[in-house]
Structures are given as structure tokens and as C-alpha cells.
Tab-separated table of C-alpha atoms in Angstrom:
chain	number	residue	atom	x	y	z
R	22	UNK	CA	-0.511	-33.596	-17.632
R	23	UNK	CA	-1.210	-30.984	-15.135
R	24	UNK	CA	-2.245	-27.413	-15.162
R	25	UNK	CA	-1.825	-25.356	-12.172
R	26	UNK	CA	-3.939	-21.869	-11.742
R	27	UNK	CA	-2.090	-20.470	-8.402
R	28	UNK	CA	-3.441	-17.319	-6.546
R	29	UNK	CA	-0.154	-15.625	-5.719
R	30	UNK	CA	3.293	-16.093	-6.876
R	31	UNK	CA	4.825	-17.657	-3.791
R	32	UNK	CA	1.665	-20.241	-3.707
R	33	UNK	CA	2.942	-20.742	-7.780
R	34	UNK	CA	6.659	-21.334	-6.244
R	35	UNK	CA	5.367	-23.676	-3.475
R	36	UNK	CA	3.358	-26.373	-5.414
R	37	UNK	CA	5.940	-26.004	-8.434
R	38	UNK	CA	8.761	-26.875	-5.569
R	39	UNK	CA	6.781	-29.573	-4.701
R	40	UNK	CA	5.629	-30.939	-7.915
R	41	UNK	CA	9.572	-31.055	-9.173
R	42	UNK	CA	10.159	-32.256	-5.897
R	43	UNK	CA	7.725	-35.406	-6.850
R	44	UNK	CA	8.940	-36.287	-10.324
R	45	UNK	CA	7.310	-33.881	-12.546
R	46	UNK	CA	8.945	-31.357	-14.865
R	47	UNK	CA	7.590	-28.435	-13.919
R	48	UNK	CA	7.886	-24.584	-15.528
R	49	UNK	CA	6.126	-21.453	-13.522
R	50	UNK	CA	5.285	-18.689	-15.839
R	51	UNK	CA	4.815	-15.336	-14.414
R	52	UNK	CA	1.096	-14.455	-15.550
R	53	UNK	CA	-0.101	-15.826	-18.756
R	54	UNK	CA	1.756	-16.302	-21.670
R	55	UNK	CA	1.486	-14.870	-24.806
R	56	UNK	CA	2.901	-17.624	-26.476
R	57	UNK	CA	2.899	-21.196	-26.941
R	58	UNK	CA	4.992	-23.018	-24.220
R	59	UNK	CA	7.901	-24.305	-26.462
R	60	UNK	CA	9.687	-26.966	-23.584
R	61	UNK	CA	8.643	-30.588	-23.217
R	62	UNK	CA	7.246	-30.685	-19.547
R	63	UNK	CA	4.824	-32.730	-17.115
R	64	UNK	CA	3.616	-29.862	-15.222
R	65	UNK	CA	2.544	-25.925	-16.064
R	66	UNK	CA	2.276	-23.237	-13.455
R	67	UNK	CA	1.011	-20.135	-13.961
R	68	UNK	CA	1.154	-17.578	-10.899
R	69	UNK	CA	-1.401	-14.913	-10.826
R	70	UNK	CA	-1.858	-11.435	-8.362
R	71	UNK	CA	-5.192	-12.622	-7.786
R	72	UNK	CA	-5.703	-13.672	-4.355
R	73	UNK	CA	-6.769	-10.137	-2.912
R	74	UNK	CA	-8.017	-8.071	-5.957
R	75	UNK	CA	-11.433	-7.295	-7.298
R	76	UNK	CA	-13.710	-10.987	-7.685
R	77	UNK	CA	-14.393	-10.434	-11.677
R	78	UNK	CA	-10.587	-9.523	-12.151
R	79	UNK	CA	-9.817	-12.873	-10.138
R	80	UNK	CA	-11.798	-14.709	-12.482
R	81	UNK	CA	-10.827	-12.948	-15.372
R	82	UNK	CA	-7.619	-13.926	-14.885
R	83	UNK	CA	-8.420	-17.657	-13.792
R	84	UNK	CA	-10.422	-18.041	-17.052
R	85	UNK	CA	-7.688	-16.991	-18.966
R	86	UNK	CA	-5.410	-18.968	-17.589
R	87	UNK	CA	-7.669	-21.757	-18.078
R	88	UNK	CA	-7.578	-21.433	-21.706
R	89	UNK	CA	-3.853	-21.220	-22.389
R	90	UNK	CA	-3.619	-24.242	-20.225
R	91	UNK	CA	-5.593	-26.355	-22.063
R	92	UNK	CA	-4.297	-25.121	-25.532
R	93	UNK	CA	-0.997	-26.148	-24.281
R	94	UNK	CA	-1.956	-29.776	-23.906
R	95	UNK	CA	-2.985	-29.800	-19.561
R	96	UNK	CA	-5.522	-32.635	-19.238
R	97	UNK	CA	-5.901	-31.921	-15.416
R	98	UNK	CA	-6.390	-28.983	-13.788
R	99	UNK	CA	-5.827	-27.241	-10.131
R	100	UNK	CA	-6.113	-24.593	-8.247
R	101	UNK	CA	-4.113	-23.581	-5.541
R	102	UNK	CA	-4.492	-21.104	-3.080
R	103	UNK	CA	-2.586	-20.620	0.541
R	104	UNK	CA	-2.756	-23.318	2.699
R	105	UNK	CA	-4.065	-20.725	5.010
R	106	UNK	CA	-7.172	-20.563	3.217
R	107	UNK	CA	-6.458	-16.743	2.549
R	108	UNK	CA	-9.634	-14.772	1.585
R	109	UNK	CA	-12.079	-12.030	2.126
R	110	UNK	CA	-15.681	-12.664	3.389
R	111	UNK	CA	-16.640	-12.366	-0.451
R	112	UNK	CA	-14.090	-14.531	-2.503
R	113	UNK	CA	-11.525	-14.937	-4.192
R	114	UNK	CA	-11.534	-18.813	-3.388
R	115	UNK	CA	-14.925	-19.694	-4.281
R	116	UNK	CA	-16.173	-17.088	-7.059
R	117	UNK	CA	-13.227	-18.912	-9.190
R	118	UNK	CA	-13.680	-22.177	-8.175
R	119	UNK	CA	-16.795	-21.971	-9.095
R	120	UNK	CA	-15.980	-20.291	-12.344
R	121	UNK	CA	-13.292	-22.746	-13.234
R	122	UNK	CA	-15.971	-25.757	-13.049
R	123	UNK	CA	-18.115	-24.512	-14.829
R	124	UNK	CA	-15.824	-23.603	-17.880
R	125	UNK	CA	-15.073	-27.135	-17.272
R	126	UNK	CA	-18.731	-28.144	-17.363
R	127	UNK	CA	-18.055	-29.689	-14.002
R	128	UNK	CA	-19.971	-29.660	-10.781
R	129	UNK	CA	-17.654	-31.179	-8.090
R	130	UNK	CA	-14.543	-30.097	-6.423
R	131	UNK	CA	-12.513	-30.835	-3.359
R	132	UNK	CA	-11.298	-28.020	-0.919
R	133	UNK	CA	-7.977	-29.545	0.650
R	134	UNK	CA	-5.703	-26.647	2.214
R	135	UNK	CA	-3.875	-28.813	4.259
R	136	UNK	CA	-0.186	-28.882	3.774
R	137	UNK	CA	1.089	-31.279	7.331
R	138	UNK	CA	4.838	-30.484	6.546
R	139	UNK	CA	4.456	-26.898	7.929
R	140	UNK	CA	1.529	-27.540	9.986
R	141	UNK	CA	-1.475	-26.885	8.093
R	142	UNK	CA	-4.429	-29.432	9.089
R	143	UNK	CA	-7.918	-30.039	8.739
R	144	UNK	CA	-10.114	-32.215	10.872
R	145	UNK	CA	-13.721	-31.909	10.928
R	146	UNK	CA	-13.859	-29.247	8.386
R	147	UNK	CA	-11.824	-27.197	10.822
R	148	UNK	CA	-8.384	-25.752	9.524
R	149	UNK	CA	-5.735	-25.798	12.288
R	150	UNK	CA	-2.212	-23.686	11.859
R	151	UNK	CA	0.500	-25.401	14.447
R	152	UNK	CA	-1.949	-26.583	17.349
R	153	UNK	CA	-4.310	-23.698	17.107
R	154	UNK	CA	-7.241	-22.753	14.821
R	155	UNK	CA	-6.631	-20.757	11.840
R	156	UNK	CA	-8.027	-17.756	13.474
R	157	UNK	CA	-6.712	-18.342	17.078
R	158	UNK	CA	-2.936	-17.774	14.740
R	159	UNK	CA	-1.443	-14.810	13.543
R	160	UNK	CA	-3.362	-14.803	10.657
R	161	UNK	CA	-6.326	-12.884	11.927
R	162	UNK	CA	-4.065	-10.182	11.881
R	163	UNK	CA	-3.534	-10.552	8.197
R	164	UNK	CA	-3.301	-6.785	6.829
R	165	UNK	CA	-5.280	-7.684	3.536
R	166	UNK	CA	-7.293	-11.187	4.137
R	167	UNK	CA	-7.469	-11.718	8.265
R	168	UNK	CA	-9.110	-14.907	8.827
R	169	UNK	CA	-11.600	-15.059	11.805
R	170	UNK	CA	-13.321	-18.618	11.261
R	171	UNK	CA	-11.208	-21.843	11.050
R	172	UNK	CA	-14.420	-23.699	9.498
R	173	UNK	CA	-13.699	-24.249	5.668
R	174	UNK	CA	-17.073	-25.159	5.289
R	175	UNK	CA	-18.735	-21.897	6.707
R	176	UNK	CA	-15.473	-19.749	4.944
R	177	UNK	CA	-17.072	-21.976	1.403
R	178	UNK	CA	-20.471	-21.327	1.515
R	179	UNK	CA	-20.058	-17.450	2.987
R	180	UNK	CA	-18.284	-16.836	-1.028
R	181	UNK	CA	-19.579	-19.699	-3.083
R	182	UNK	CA	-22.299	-20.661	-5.296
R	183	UNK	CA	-22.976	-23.880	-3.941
R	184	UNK	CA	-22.948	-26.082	-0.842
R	185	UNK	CA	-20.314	-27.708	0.636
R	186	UNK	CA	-19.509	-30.892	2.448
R	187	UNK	CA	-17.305	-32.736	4.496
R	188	UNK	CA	-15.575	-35.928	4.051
R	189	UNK	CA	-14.127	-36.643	7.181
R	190	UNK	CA	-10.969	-38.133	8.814
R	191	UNK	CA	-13.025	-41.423	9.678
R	192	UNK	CA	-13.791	-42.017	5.950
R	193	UNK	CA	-10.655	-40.816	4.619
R	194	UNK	CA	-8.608	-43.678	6.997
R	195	UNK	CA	-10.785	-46.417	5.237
R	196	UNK	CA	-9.087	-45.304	1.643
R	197	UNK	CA	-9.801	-44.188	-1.616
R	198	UNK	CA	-12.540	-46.118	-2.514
R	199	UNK	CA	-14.276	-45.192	0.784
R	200	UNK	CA	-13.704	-41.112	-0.143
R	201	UNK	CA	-14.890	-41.651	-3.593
R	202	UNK	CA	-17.809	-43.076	-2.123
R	203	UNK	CA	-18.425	-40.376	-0.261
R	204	UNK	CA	-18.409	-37.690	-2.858
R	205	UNK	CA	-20.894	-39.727	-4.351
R	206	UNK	CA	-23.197	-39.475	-1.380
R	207	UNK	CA	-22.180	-35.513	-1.643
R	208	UNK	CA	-23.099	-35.110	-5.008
R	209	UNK	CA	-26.436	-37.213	-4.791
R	210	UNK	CA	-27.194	-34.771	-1.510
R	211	UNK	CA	-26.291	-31.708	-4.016
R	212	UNK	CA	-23.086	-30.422	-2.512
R	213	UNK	CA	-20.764	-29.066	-5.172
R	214	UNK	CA	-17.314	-28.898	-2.825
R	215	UNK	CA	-16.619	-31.071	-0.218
R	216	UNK	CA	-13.567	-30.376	2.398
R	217	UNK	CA	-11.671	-33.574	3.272
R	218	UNK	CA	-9.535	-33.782	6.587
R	219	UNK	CA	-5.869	-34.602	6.429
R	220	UNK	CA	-4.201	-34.337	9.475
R	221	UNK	CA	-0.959	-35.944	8.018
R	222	UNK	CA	0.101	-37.010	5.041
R	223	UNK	CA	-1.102	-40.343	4.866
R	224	UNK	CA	-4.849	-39.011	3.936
R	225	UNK	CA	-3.530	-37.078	1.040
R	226	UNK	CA	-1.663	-39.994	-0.573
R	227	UNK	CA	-5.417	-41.259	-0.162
R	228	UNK	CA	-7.213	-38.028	-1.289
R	229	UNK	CA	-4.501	-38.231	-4.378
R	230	UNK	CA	-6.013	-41.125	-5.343
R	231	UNK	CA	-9.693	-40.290	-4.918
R	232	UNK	CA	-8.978	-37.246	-7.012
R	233	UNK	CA	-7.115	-39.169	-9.985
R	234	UNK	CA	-10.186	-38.485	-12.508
R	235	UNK	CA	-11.574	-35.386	-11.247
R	236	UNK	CA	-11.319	-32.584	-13.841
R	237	UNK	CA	-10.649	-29.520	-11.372
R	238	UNK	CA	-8.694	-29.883	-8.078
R	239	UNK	CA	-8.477	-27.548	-5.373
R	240	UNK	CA	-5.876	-27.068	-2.668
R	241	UNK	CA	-2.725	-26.083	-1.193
R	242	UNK	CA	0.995	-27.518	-2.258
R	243	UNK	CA	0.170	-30.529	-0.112
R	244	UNK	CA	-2.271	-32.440	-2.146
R	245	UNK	CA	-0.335	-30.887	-5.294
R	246	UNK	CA	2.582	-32.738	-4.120
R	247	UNK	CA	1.114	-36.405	-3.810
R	248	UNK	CA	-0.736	-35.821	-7.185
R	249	UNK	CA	2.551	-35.319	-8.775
R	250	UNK	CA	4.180	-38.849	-6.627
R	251	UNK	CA	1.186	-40.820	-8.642
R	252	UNK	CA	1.592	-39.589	-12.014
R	253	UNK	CA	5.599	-39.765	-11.887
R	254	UNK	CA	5.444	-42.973	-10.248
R	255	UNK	CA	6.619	-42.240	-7.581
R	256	UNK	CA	10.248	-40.868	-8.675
R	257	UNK	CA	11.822	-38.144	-6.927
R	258	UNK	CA	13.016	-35.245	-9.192
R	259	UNK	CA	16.421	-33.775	-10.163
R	260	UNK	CA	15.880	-30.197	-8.455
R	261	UNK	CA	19.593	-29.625	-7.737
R	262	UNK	CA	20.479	-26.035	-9.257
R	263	UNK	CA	21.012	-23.598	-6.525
R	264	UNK	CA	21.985	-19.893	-6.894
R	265	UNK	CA	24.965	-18.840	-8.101
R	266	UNK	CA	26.912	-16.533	-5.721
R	267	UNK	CA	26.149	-12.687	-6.469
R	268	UNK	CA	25.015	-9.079	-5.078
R	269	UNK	CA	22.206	-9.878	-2.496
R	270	UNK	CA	19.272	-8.467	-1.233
R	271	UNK	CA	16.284	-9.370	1.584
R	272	UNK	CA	13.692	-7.556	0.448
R	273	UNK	CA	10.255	-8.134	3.493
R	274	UNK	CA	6.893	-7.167	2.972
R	275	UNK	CA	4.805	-10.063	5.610
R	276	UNK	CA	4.018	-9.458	9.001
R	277	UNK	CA	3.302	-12.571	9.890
R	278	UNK	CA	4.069	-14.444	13.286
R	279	UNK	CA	7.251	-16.425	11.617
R	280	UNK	CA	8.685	-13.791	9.361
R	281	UNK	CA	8.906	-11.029	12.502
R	282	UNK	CA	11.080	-13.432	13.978
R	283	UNK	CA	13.147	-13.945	11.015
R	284	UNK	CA	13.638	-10.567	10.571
R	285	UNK	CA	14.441	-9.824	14.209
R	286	UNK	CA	16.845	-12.913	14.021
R	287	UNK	CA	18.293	-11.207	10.964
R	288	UNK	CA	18.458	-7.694	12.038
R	289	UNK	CA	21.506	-8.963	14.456
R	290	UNK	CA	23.964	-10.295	11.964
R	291	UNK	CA	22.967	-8.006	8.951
R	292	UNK	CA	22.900	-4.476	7.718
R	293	UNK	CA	18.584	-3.577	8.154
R	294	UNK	CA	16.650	-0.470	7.208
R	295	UNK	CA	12.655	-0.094	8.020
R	296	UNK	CA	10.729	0.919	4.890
R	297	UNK	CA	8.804	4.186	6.083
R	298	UNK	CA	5.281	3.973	5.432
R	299	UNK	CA	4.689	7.570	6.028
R	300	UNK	CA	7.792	8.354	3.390
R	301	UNK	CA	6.765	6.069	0.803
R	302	UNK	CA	3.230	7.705	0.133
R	303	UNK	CA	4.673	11.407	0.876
R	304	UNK	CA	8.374	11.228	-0.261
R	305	UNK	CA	8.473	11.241	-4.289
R	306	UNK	CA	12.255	10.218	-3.996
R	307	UNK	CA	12.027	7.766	-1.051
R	308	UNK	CA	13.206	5.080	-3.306
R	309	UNK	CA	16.137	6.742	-4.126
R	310	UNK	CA	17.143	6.837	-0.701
R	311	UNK	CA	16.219	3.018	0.117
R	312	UNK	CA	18.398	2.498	-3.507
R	313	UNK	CA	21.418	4.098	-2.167
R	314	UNK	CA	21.510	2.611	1.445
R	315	UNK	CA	20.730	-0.631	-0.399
R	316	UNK	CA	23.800	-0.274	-2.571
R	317	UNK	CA	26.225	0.913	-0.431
R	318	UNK	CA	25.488	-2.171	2.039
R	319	UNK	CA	25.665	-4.883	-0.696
R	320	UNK	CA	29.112	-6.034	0.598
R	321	UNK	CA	28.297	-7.188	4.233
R	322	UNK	CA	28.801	-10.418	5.133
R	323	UNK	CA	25.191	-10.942	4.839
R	324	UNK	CA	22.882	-9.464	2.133
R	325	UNK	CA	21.378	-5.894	3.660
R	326	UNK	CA	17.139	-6.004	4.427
R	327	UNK	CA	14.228	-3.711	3.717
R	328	UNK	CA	11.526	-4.681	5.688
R	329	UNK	CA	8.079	-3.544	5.866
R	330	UNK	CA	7.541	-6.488	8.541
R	331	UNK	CA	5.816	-5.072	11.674
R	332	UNK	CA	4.094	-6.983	14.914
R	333	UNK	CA	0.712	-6.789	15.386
R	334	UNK	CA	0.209	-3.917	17.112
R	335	UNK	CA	2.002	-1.723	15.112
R	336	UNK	CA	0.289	-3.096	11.978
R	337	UNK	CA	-2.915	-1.802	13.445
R	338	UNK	CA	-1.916	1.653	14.275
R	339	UNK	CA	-0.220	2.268	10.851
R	340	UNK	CA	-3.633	1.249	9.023
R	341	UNK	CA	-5.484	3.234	11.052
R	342	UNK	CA	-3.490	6.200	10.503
R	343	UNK	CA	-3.075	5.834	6.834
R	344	UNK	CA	-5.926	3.158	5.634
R	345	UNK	CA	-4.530	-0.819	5.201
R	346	UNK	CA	-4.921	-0.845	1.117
R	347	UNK	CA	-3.280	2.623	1.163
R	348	UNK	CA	-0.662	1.418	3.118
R	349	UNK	CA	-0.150	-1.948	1.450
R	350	UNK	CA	-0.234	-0.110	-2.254
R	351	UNK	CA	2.586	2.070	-0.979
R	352	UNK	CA	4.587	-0.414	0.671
R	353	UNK	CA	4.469	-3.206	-2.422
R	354	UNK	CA	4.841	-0.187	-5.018
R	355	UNK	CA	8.648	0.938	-3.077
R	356	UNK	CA	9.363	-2.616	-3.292
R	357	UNK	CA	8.706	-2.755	-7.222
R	358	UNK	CA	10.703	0.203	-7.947
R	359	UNK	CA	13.332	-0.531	-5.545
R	360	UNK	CA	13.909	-4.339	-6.914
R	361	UNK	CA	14.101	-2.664	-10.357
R	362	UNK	CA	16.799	-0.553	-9.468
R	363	UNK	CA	18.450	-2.775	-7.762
R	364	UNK	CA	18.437	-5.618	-11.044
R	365	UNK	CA	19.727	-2.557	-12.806
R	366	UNK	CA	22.658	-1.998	-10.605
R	367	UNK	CA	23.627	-5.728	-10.843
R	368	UNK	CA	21.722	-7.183	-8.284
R	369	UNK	CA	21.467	-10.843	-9.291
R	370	UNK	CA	19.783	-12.904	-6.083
R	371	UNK	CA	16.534	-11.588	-4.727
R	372	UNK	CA	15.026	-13.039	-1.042
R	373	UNK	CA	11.601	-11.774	-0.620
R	374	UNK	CA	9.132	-12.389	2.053
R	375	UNK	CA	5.447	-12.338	1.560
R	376	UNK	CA	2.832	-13.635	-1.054
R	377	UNK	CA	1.741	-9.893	-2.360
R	378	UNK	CA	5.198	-8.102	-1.941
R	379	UNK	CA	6.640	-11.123	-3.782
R	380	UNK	CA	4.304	-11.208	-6.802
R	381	UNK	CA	4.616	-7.236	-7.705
R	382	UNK	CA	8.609	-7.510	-7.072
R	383	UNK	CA	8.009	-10.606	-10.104
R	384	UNK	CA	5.730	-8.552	-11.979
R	385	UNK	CA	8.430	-5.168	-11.667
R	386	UNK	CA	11.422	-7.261	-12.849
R	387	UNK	CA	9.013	-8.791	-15.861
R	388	UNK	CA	10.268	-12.165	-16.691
R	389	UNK	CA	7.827	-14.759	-17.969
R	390	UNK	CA	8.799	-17.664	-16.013
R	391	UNK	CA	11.078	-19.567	-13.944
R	392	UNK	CA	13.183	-22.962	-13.734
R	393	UNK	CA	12.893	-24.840	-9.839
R	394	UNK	CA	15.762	-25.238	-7.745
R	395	UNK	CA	16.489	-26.610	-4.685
R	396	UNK	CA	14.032	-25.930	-1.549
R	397	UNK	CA	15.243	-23.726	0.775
R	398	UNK	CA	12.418	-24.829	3.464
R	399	UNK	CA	9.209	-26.792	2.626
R	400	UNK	CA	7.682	-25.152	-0.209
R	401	UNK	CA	10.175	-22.297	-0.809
R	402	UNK	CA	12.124	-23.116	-3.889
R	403	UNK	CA	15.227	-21.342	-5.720
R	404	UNK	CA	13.441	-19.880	-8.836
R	405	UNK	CA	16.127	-19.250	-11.535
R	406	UNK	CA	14.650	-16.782	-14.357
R	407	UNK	CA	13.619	-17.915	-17.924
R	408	UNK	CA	15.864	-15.026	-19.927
R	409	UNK	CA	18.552	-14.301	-17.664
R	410	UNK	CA	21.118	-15.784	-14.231
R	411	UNK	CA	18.822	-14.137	-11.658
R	412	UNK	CA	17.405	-15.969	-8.875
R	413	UNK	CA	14.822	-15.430	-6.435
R	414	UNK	CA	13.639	-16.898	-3.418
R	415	UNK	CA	9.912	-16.039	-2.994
R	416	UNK	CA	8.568	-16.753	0.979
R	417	UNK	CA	5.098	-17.019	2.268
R	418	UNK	CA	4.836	-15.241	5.119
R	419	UNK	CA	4.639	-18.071	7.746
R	420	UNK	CA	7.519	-20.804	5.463
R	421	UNK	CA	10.696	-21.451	6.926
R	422	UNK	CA	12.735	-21.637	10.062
R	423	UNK	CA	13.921	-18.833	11.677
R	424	UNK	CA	17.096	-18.594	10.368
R	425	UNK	CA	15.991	-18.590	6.951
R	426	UNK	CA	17.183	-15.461	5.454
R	427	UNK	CA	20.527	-16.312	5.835
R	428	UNK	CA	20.396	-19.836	5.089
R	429	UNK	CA	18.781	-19.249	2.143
R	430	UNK	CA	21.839	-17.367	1.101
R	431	UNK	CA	24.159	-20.018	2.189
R	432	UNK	CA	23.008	-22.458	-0.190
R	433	UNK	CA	24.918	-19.915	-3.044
R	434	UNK	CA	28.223	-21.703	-5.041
């Protein structure tokens, strides 16, 4: 019933946890298949590494996507990005939104980031993180997509084709019919998005049902999640499988606000090694080294940690000195080769943190999709692999408590 495009792989994790979560049997493939999907399912999601790279790649990608989603039998379709609205000043949110309408020979959308459960709201077309504005929060110090306007409307129409509106928290309180009202007046006005509020979740049961016929949706996990409660039912899903005991790693690339204080939190129970920006561009064997201090650690108590995760400040002063995509390439290229040496060696359970170190760790290890599990936090599911017992657990930078690394692996049997 549903097709899901998703910017990122930890965005595809989030509104697949979700969606199972809600009653909807849900796969995640890693990229696009090659092949016809041969399982009977409700729900398709296909993660892409598309949130940060060049527009026409982004869209590319989308398009394609697109297709093998409706070959496969999806009659509705959405696209989810971060609930943090992550993007340059050029795209990739709107160039393939507005690409994905018009393969669909559509010219309306919604733009709902808003995911309450961990704090992501919108009123008046302003995006709020916690009880601050998107870019009064650690994400303006994003090292690939800092965000320094909280406006979703400005954000829109700075990337976009088209114009876009606002349906606000005073319409969305008088119900469905009242919203679909609304993006009538939109449409008739020539607006071709419109961002509705949601400040809990009680206007995106409404936006849900606003939404029912629309061909395209776009948002984060939250809107993805009450989409799924109205075409299951309302049923809750069986998502019980969690990991099955095995070698361990933490493997973290963010350096967001939350996950440097997970990984301080960590650092004092657990074995911990900082991944060397200056050695991974200069050091041809660096992995090596991170492999064997990896290896010889895998029998702590708790699971050992690379970590790339930095405040701030220091962020700043290693981009300077080496350039930020330099750095990032570098950084998300040791993680690759590192989790494929590390699969080799018999690591079975994976705990990553951060949307791009995440998706090239998926892409290194090359499996085509993944079964849900159990959440460990809102959003942050147990993926179990298609062709093999592995098991990740893929983390936005900014999910989960702070003593998620090793709760996560205390959910193991």
C-alpha cells in the first residue's frame, strides 16, 4: 500500500520502526533492488545516500526508486527526510519533491517534519527542536547540512520550484475536513507545498487523515507513523525479534548535541578509541590499526567504540584545518572498511551513530535489506539482515537517551 523514498538509511530505519510499530508489514531495502520484491508486505522502504550529495544524483536516485516502487504494486507514496529538516541552501528536499510530483503528474504536497515523540515541532511554519528553534539547537553546527533558519517555509521556497504555504495549528485543531479545506484554498492561491503545524500528536492523527488520497506525502517518521495506524486499523504490530547475543561493536560518526553525551557517558564503562582524522587521510594502514584495537577489545563487558563524535568547537577547527567534505569522506570511508573487517572477523551486532556514517557502513557490508525489530528508542529499530544473523542498530544523531549505547546492547538474548 505504501512506498517509502527515505533520504538516509537511519531516516529508512526510523519510519520502517514506526510503520511496523503501527500494523504494517514493513521490509527496508538497502538502495534499489534489482529484483522483484518476492514477500507479501503492506509497506516498502527503500533507504537512499541521498540527503547530502549532488541535486541531479538525489533525484536520480528518487526517480528510480519511484519506479521500482510502483512496479512492485505501492499505490501511495512518501518521502521522508530528517525530522530536522536536514538540507543545504540548494536542495535536496525540494529539487526531489518536486521531481517526485511531477513523475506523479501531481502538483500538491505537504511538508510535515514534525516527529513530537523526540521533540520535533512545528507551529507557525516554524520548526522547533526541544524548546528552541531548529537553528538556536545543535544543528547549526551540522558538519554537512547546518541549519540556520527554523522557517520551513523560507528553507521551501530558498530550494523549490514552487510556493509554499502554511496550514496552521488553528485550522489543523478544527480536523480533517477543515485542513483539506485549506489545501484547497492553497492550491486555488497556487501554492504547490504547504507546511502544517503539529505540535503533538493529535494534529498528525488529523493531518493522516487529510492526507489519505494524496498521491505523494512528505515528512518525517511522525506522520509516517499515523498513516500506517489508519491503513492497519489501528493494530499494533508484532516487532518482537531482538538481537541475538554476539561480538559487538559502537561504531560513531555524529556530533550532535545528544550523541556527545552518549559517547562521553559511554567512554566510562567501555573500552573507546578516537578515530584520527589526520591518520585516516594520511595513514594508508590506519584501518588496520583501528581493526586490531577493535578486535582485541571485543570481550569487555561492553562492546569497544570508535568515535569520530567531537563538540562543537573541535568540529570547527578540524574542518578548517583539513576542509569539512574532506574530513567527512575520510572519516565515513575508515568506518566502511573498518565494519567490513570487522563482519569478516565475526562481528555479528553493529551500533552505529549518525545518518551518513550509518548509510556507507550499510552500503560497505552490502546486504539488500532488512527485517524490523524491536525499538531501541523512538525511531531506532533492531534491523536484522535479509541474507544472514547480523544486526544493526542505525542512530540519528540526536535519537535516544543517554544511555543508549549500552542499552541497546542489553536488549541481546
Amino acid at each position: 500500500m505504501l512506498g517509502v523514498i527515505a533520504d538516509d538509511f537511519t531516516g529508512a530505519s526510523d519510519i520502517a520502526s514506526f510503520l511496523v510499530e503501527n500494523g504494517l508489514r514493513t521490509v527496508q531495502m538497502n538502495g534499489v533492488p534489482t529484483q522483484p520484491l518476492q514477500d507479501s508486505v503492506d509497506a516498502i522502504v527503500i533507504s537512499l545516500k541521498s540527503r547530502s550529495n549532488p541535486t541531479e544524483e538525489a533525484i536520480q536516485q528518487s526517480l528510480h526508486a519511484l519506479d521500482w516502487l510502483k512496479q512492485n504494486g505501492c499505490s501511495q507514496f512518501y518521502f521522508k527526510y530528517c525530522s530536522t529538516f536536514d538540507s543545504t541552501a540548494k536542495g535536496n528536499i525540494g529539487p526531489v519533491t518536486d521531481a517526485l510530483l511531477n513523475a506523479l503528474n501531481d502538483d500538491f504536497t505537504v511538508i510535515t517534519p514534525a516527529l513530537p515523540i523526540n521533540g520535533r515541532t512545528i507551529f507557525n511554519g516554524y520548526l522547533f527542536v526541544g524548546d528552541v528553534l531548529l537553528n538556536e539547537s545543535g544543528m547549526r553546527h551540522h558538519p554537512i547540512t547546518p541549519m540556520k533558519d527554523a522557517n520551513l517555509l523560507r528553507l521551501m521556497d530558498a530550494q523549490a520550484q514552487g510556493k509554499t504555504g502554511l496550514v496552521a495549528y488553528a485550522d489543523v485543531i478544527q480536523g480533517s475536513e477543515q485542513v483539506k479545506a485549506r489545501f484547497a484554498e492553497l492550491k486555488q492561491q497556487g501554492y504547490r507545498y504547504a507546511v502544517v503545524d503539529a505540535v503533538d500528536n493529535q494534529q498528525l492523527a488529523v493531518l493522516a487523515e487529510a492526507v489519505a488520497e494524496f498521491k505523494l506525502v512528505t515528512g518525517g517518521s511522525g506522520l509516517g507513523a499515523y498513516m500506517a495506524a489508519r491503513l492497519s486499523g489501528g493494530k499494533k504490530g508484532e516487532n518482537a525479534f531482538v538481537p541475538q547475543k554476539g561480538k559487538t561493536v559502537v561504531l560513531s560518526g555524529s556530533c550532535s548535541v545528544m550523541t556527545n553525551q552518549q559517547v562521553e557517558n559511554y567512554q566510562k564503562k567501555a573500552p573507546h578509541l578516537f578515530l584520527n582524522v589526520e591518520q585516516a587521510i594520511h595513514q594508508s594502514d590506519y584501518v588496520d590499526t583501528l581493526y586490531q584495537w577493535t578486535i582485541s577489545n571485543l570481550q569487555s563487558p561492553f562492546a569497544p567504540m570508535i568515535y569520530a563524535t567531537v563538540p562543537p568547537e573541535q568540529l570547527k577547527a578540524i574542518q578548517q584545518q583539513f576542509g569539512a567534505e574532506r574530513a567527512s569522506h575520510a572519516i565515513e570511508q575508515t568506518f566502511a572498511h573498518l565494519a567490513k573487517k570487522l563482519k569478516n572477523a565475526g562481528v555479528t551486532n553493529f551500533i552505529t551513530a549518525g545518518g551518513e556514517t550509518s548509510s556507507i557502513v550499510v552500503q560497505q557490508l552490502g546486504f539488500s535489506g532488512f527485517h524490523i525489530g524491536k525499538q531501541i528508542a523512538p525511531g531506532v529499530p533492531w534491523l536484522k539482515a535479509l541474507e544472514e544473523p547480523i544486526y544493526l542498530a542505525l542512530k540519528s544523531g540526536n535519537f535516544g537517551k543517554v544511555d543508549f549505547f549500552e542499552f541497546a546492547q542489553g536488549m541481546a538474548v
